[in-house]
Short mmCIF file of C-alpha atoms and ligand atoms in Angstrom, two decimals:
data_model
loop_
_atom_site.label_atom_id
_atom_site.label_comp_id
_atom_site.label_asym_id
_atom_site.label_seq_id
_atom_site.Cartn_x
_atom_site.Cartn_y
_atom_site.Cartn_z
CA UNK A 20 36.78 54.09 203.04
CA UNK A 21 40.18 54.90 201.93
CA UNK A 22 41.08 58.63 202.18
CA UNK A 23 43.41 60.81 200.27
CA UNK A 24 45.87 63.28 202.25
CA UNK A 25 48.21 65.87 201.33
CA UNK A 26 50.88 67.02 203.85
CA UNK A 27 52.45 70.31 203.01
CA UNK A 28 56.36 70.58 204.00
CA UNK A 29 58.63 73.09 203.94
CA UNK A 30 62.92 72.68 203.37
CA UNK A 31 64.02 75.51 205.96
CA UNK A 32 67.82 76.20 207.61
CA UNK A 33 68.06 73.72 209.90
CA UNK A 34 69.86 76.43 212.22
CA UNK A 35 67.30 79.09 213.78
CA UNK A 36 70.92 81.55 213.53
CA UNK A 37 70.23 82.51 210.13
CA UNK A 38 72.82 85.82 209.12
CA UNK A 39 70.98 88.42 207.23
CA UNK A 40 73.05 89.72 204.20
CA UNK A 41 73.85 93.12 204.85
CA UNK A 42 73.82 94.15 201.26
CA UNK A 43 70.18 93.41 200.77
CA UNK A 44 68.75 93.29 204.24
CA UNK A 45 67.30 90.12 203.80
CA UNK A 46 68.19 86.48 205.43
CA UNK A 47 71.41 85.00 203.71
CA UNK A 48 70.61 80.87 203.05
CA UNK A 49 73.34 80.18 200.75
CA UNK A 50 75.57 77.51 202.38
CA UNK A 51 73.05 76.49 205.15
CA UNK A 52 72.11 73.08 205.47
CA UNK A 53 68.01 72.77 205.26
CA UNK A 54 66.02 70.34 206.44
CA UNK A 55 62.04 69.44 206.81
CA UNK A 56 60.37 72.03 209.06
CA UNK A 57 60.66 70.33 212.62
CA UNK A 58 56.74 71.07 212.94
CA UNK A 59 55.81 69.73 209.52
CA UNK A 60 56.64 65.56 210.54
CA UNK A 61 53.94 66.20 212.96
CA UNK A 62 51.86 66.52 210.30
CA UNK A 63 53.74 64.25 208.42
CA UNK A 64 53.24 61.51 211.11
CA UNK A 65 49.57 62.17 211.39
CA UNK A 66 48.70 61.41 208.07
CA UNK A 67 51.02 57.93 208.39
CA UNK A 68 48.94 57.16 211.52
CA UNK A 69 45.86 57.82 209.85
CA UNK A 70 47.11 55.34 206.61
CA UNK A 71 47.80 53.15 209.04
CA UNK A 72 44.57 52.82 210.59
CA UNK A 73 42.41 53.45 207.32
CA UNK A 74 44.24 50.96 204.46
CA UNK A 75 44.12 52.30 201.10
CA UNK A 76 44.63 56.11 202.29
CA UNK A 77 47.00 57.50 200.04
CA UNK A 78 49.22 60.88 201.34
CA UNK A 79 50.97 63.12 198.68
CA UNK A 80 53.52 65.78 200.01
CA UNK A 81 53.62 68.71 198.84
CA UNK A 82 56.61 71.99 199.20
CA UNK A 83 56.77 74.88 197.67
CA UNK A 84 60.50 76.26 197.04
CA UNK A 85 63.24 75.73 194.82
CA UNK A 86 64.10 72.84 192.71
CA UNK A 87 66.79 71.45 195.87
CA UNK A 88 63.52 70.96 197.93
CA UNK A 89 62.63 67.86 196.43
CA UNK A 90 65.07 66.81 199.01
CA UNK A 91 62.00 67.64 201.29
CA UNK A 92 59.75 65.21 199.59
CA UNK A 93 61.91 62.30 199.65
CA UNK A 94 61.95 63.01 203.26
CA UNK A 95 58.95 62.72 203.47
CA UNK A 96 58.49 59.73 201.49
CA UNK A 97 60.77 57.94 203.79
CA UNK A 98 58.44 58.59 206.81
CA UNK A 99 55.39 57.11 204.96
CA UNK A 100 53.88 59.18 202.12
CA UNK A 101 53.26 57.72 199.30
CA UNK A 102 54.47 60.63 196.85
CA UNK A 103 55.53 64.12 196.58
CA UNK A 104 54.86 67.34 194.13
CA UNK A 105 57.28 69.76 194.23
CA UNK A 106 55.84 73.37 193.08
CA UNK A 107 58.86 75.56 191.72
CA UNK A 108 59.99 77.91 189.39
CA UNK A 109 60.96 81.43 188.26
CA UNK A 110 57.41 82.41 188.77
CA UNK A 111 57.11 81.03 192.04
CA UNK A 112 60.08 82.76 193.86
CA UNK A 113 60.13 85.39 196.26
CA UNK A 114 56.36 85.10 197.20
CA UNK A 115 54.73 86.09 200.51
CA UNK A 116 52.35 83.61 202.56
CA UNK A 117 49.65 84.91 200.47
CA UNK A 118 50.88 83.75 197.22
CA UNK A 119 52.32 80.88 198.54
CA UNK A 120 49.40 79.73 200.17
CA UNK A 121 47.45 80.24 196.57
CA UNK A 122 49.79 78.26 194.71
CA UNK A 123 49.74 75.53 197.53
CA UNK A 124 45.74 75.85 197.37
CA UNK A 125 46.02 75.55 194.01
CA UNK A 126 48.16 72.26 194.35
CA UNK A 127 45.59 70.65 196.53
CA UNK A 128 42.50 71.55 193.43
CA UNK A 129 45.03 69.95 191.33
CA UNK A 130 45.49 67.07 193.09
CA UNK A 131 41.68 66.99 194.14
CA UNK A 132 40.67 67.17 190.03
CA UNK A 133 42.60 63.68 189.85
CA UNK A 134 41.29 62.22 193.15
CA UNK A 135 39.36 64.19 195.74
CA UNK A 136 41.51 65.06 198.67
CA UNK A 137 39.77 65.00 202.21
CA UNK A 138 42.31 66.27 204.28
CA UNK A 139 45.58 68.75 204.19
CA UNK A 140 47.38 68.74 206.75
CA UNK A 141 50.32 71.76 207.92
CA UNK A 142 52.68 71.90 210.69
CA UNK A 143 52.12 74.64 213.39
CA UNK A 144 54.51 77.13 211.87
CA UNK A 145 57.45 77.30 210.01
CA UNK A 146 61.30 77.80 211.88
CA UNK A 147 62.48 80.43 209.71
CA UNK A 148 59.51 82.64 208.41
CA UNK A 149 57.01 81.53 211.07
CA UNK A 150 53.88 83.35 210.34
CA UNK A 151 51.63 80.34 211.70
CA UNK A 152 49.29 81.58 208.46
CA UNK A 153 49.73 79.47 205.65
CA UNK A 154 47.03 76.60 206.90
CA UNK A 155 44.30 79.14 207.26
CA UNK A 156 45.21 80.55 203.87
CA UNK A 157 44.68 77.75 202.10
CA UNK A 158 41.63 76.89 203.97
CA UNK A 159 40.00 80.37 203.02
CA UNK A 160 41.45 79.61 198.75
CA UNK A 161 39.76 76.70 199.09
CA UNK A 162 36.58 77.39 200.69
CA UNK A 163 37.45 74.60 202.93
CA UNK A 164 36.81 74.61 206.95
CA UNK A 165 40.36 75.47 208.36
CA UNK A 166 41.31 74.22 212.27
CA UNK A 167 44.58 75.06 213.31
CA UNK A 168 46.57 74.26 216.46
CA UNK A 169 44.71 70.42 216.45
CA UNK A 170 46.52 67.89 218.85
CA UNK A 171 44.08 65.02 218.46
CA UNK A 172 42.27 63.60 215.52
CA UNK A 173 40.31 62.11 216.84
CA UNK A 174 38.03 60.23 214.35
CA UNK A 175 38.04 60.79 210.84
CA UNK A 176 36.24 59.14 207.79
CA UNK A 177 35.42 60.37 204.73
CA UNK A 178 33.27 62.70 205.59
CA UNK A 179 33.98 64.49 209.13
CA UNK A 180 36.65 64.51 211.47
CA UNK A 181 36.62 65.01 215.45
CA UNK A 182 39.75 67.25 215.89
CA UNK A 183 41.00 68.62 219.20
CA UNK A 184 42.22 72.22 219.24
CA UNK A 185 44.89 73.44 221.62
CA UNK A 186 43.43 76.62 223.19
CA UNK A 187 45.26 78.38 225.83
CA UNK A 188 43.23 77.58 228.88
CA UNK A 189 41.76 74.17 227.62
CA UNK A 190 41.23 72.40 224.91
CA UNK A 191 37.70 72.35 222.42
CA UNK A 192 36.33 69.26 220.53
CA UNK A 193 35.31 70.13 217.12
CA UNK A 194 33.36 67.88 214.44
CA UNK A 195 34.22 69.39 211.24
CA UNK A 196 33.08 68.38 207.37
CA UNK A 197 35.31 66.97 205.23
CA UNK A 198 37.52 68.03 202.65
CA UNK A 199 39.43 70.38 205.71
CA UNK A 200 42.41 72.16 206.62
CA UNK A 201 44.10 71.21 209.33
CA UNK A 202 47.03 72.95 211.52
CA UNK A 203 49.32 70.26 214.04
CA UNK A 204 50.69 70.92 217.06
CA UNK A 205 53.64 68.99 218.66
CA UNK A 206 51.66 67.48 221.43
CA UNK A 207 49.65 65.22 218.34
CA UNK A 208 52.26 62.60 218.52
CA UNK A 209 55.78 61.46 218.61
CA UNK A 210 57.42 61.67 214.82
CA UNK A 211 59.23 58.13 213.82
CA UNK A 212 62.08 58.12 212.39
CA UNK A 213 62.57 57.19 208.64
CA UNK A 214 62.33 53.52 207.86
CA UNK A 215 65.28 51.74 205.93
CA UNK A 216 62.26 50.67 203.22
CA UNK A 217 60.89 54.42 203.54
CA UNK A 218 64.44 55.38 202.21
CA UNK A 219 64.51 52.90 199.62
CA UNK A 220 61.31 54.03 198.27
CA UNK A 221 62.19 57.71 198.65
CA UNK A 222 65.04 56.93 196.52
CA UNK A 223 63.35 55.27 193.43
CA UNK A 224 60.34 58.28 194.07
CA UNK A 225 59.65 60.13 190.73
CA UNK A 226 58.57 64.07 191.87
CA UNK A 227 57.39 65.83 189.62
CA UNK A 228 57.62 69.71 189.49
CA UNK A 229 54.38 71.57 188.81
CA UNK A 230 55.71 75.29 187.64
CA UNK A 231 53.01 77.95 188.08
CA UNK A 232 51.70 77.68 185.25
CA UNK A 233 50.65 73.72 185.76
CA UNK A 234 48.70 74.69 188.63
CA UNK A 235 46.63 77.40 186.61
CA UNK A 236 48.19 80.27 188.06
CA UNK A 237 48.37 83.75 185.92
CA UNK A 238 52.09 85.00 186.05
CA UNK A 239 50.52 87.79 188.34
CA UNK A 240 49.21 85.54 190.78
CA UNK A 241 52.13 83.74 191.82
CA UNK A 242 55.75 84.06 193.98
CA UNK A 243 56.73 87.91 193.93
CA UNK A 244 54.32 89.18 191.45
CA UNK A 245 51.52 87.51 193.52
CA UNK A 246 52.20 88.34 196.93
CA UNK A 247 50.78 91.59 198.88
CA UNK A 248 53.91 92.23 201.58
CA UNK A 249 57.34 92.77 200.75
CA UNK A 250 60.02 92.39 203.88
CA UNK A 251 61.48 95.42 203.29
CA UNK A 252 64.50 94.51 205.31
CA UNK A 253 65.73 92.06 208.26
CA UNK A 254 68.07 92.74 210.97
CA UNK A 255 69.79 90.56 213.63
CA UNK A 256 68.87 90.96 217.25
CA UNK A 257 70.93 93.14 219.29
CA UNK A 258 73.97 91.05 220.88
CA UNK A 259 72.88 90.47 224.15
CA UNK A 260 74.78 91.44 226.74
CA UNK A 261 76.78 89.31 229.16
CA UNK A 262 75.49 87.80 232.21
CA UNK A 263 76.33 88.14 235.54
CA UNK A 264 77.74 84.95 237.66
CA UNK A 265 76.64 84.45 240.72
CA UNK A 266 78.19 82.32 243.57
CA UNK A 267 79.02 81.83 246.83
CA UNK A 268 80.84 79.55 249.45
CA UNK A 269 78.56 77.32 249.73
CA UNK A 270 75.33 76.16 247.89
CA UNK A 271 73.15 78.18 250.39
CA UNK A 272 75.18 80.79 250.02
CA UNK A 273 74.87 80.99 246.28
CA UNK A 274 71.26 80.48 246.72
CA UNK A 275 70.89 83.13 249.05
CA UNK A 276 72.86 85.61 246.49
CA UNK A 277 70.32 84.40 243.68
CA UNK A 278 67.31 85.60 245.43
CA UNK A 279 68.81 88.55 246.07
CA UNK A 280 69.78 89.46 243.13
CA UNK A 281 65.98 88.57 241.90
CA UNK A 282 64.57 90.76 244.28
CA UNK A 283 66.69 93.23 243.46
CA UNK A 284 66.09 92.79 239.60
CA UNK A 285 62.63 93.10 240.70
CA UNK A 286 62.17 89.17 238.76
CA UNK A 287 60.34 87.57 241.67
C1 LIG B 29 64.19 85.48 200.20
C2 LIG B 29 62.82 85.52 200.80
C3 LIG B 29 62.05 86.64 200.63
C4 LIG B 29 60.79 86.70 201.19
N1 LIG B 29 60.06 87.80 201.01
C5 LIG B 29 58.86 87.91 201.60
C6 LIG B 29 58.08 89.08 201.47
O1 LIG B 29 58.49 90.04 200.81
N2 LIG B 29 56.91 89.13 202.11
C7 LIG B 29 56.46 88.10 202.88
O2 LIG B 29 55.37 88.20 203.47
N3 LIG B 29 57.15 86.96 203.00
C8 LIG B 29 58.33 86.84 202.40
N4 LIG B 29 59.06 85.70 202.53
C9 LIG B 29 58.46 84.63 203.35
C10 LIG B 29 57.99 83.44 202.53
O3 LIG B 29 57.21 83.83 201.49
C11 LIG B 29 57.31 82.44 203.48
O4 LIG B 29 58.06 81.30 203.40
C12 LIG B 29 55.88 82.10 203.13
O5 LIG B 29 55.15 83.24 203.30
C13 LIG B 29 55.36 80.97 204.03
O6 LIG B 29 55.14 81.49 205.31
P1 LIG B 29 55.75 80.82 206.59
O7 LIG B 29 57.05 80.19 206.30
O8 LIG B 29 55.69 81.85 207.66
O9 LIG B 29 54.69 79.64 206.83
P2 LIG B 29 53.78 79.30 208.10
O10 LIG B 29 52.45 79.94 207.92
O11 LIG B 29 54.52 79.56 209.37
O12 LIG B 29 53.67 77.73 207.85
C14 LIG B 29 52.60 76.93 208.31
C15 LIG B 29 52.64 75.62 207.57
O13 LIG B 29 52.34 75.85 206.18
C16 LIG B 29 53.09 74.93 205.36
N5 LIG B 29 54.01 75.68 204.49
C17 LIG B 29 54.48 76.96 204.63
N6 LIG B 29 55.30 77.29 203.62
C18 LIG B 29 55.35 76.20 202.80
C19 LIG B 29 56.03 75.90 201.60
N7 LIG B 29 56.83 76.78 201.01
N8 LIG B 29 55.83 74.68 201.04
C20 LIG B 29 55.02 73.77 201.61
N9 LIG B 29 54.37 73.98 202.76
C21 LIG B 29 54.51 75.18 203.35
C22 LIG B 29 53.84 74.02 206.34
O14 LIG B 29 53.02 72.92 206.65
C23 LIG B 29 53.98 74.91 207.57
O15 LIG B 29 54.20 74.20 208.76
C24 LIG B 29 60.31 85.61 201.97
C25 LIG B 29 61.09 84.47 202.11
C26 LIG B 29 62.33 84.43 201.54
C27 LIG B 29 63.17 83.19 201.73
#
């Protein structure tokens, strides 16, 4: 049986050397170029493989930011999904993960209401906020069974799925129920890139914008009003200080001076 998938994607800097502002303390994006979260086409690529192997299956992206992300969901389009829902807005902005996550929750009942959805799917974490939380979250919103850090699915039909969990010593095998959240890692697969009729399509691809209130959210509940931690302020990392060259005659030599130094450093 066909299955219905939602990927959730995120437009963030596509350099990790964001500058904070030092008037407000906080990250300065203005000017940066953004891109799809490099973890999120894992997910993105999952769901394709799973479409692939399951005709029918329909996958809806879904990002949460302002109204330039619907760049996000055209890339996305182009690597396979079918559509994209782009969730902005005044009442939106300036949310933590917890608010974010309830407005992306929210999405997915949305999106369920029309056609149930068996499966969201979320990158590992995100390059420029990277909590690593906003999977769970939605999982717990939704009531749903939440498995992050999968780098196998297994099997998967419309009721379970067999998912493989990364843990740090080994891996586990999990059978979990249907609908599910579920968290990729990079070692899932190998992300393709866009296809020329991928880009067509993303091109023509209506996206709508569902605004807070669209996805049944009180003006308390979402962005800044909603959330429960405010970054109070962000600083850069110390410069780091400059290295020391080592080197000798000869590549034994230089070798020789390396260990040395190591030992010395107390590093091995
Ligand atoms: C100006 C500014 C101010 C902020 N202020 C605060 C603050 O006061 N307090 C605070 O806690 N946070 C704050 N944030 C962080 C922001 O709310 C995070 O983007 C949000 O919490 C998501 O967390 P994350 O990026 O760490 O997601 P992660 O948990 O690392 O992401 C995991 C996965 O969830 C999905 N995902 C995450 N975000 C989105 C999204 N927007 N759309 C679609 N999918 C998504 C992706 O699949 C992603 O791979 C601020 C951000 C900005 C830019």
């Amino acid at each position: 049986m066909p299955l219905n998938i939602v990927v959730c994607v995120k437009n963030v800097p596509s350099t990790l050397a964001v500058p904070v502002d030092p008037a407000t303390g906080l990250p300065k994006t203005a000017g940066l170029v953004f891109a799809m979260n490099p973890f999120d086409e894992y997910a993105v690529e999952e769901a394709v493989r799973i479409k692939e192997k399951t005709p029918g299956t329909t996958i809806t992206a879904v990002a949460l930011g302002p109204e330039s992300d619907g760049a996000v969901l055209r890339e996305a389009i182009s690597r396979g999904c079918d559509a994209g829902v782009l969730l902005s807005g005044a009442e939106l902005q300036g949310g933590d993960n917890f608010s974010v996550s309830r407005a992306l929750a929210a999405a997915i009942q949305k999106l369920s209401a029309e056609k149930p959805v068996h499966l969201a799917l979320f990158g590992k974490s995100t390059n420029d906020d990277n909590s690593g939380v906003v999977g769970g979250q939605v999982a717990a919103w939704l009531g749903w069974p939440g498995v992050l850090f999968v780098k196998k699915i297994e099997s998967i039909d419309e009721n379970s799925a067999v998912l493989c969990r990364m843990m740090e010593d080994g891996v586990d095998k999990l059978k979990v129920k249907l609908p599910a959240a579920v968290g990729t890692v990079k070692e899932i697969n190998e992300p393709r890139v866009p296809s020329l009729k991928g880009k067509m399509a993303a091109k023509k691809a209506a996206i709508p914008t569902w605004t807070a209130a669209d996805l049944g959210l009180k003006p308390e509940e979402a962005g800044a009003a909603g959330a429960r931690v405010k970054v109070a302020r962000s600083s850069a990392p110390p410069p780091r200080p400059a290295g020391t060259r080592i080197a000798g005659a000869t590549p034994a030599q230089t070798a020789e001076k390396l260990v040395a130094a190591l030992i010395e450093r107390k590093l091995i």
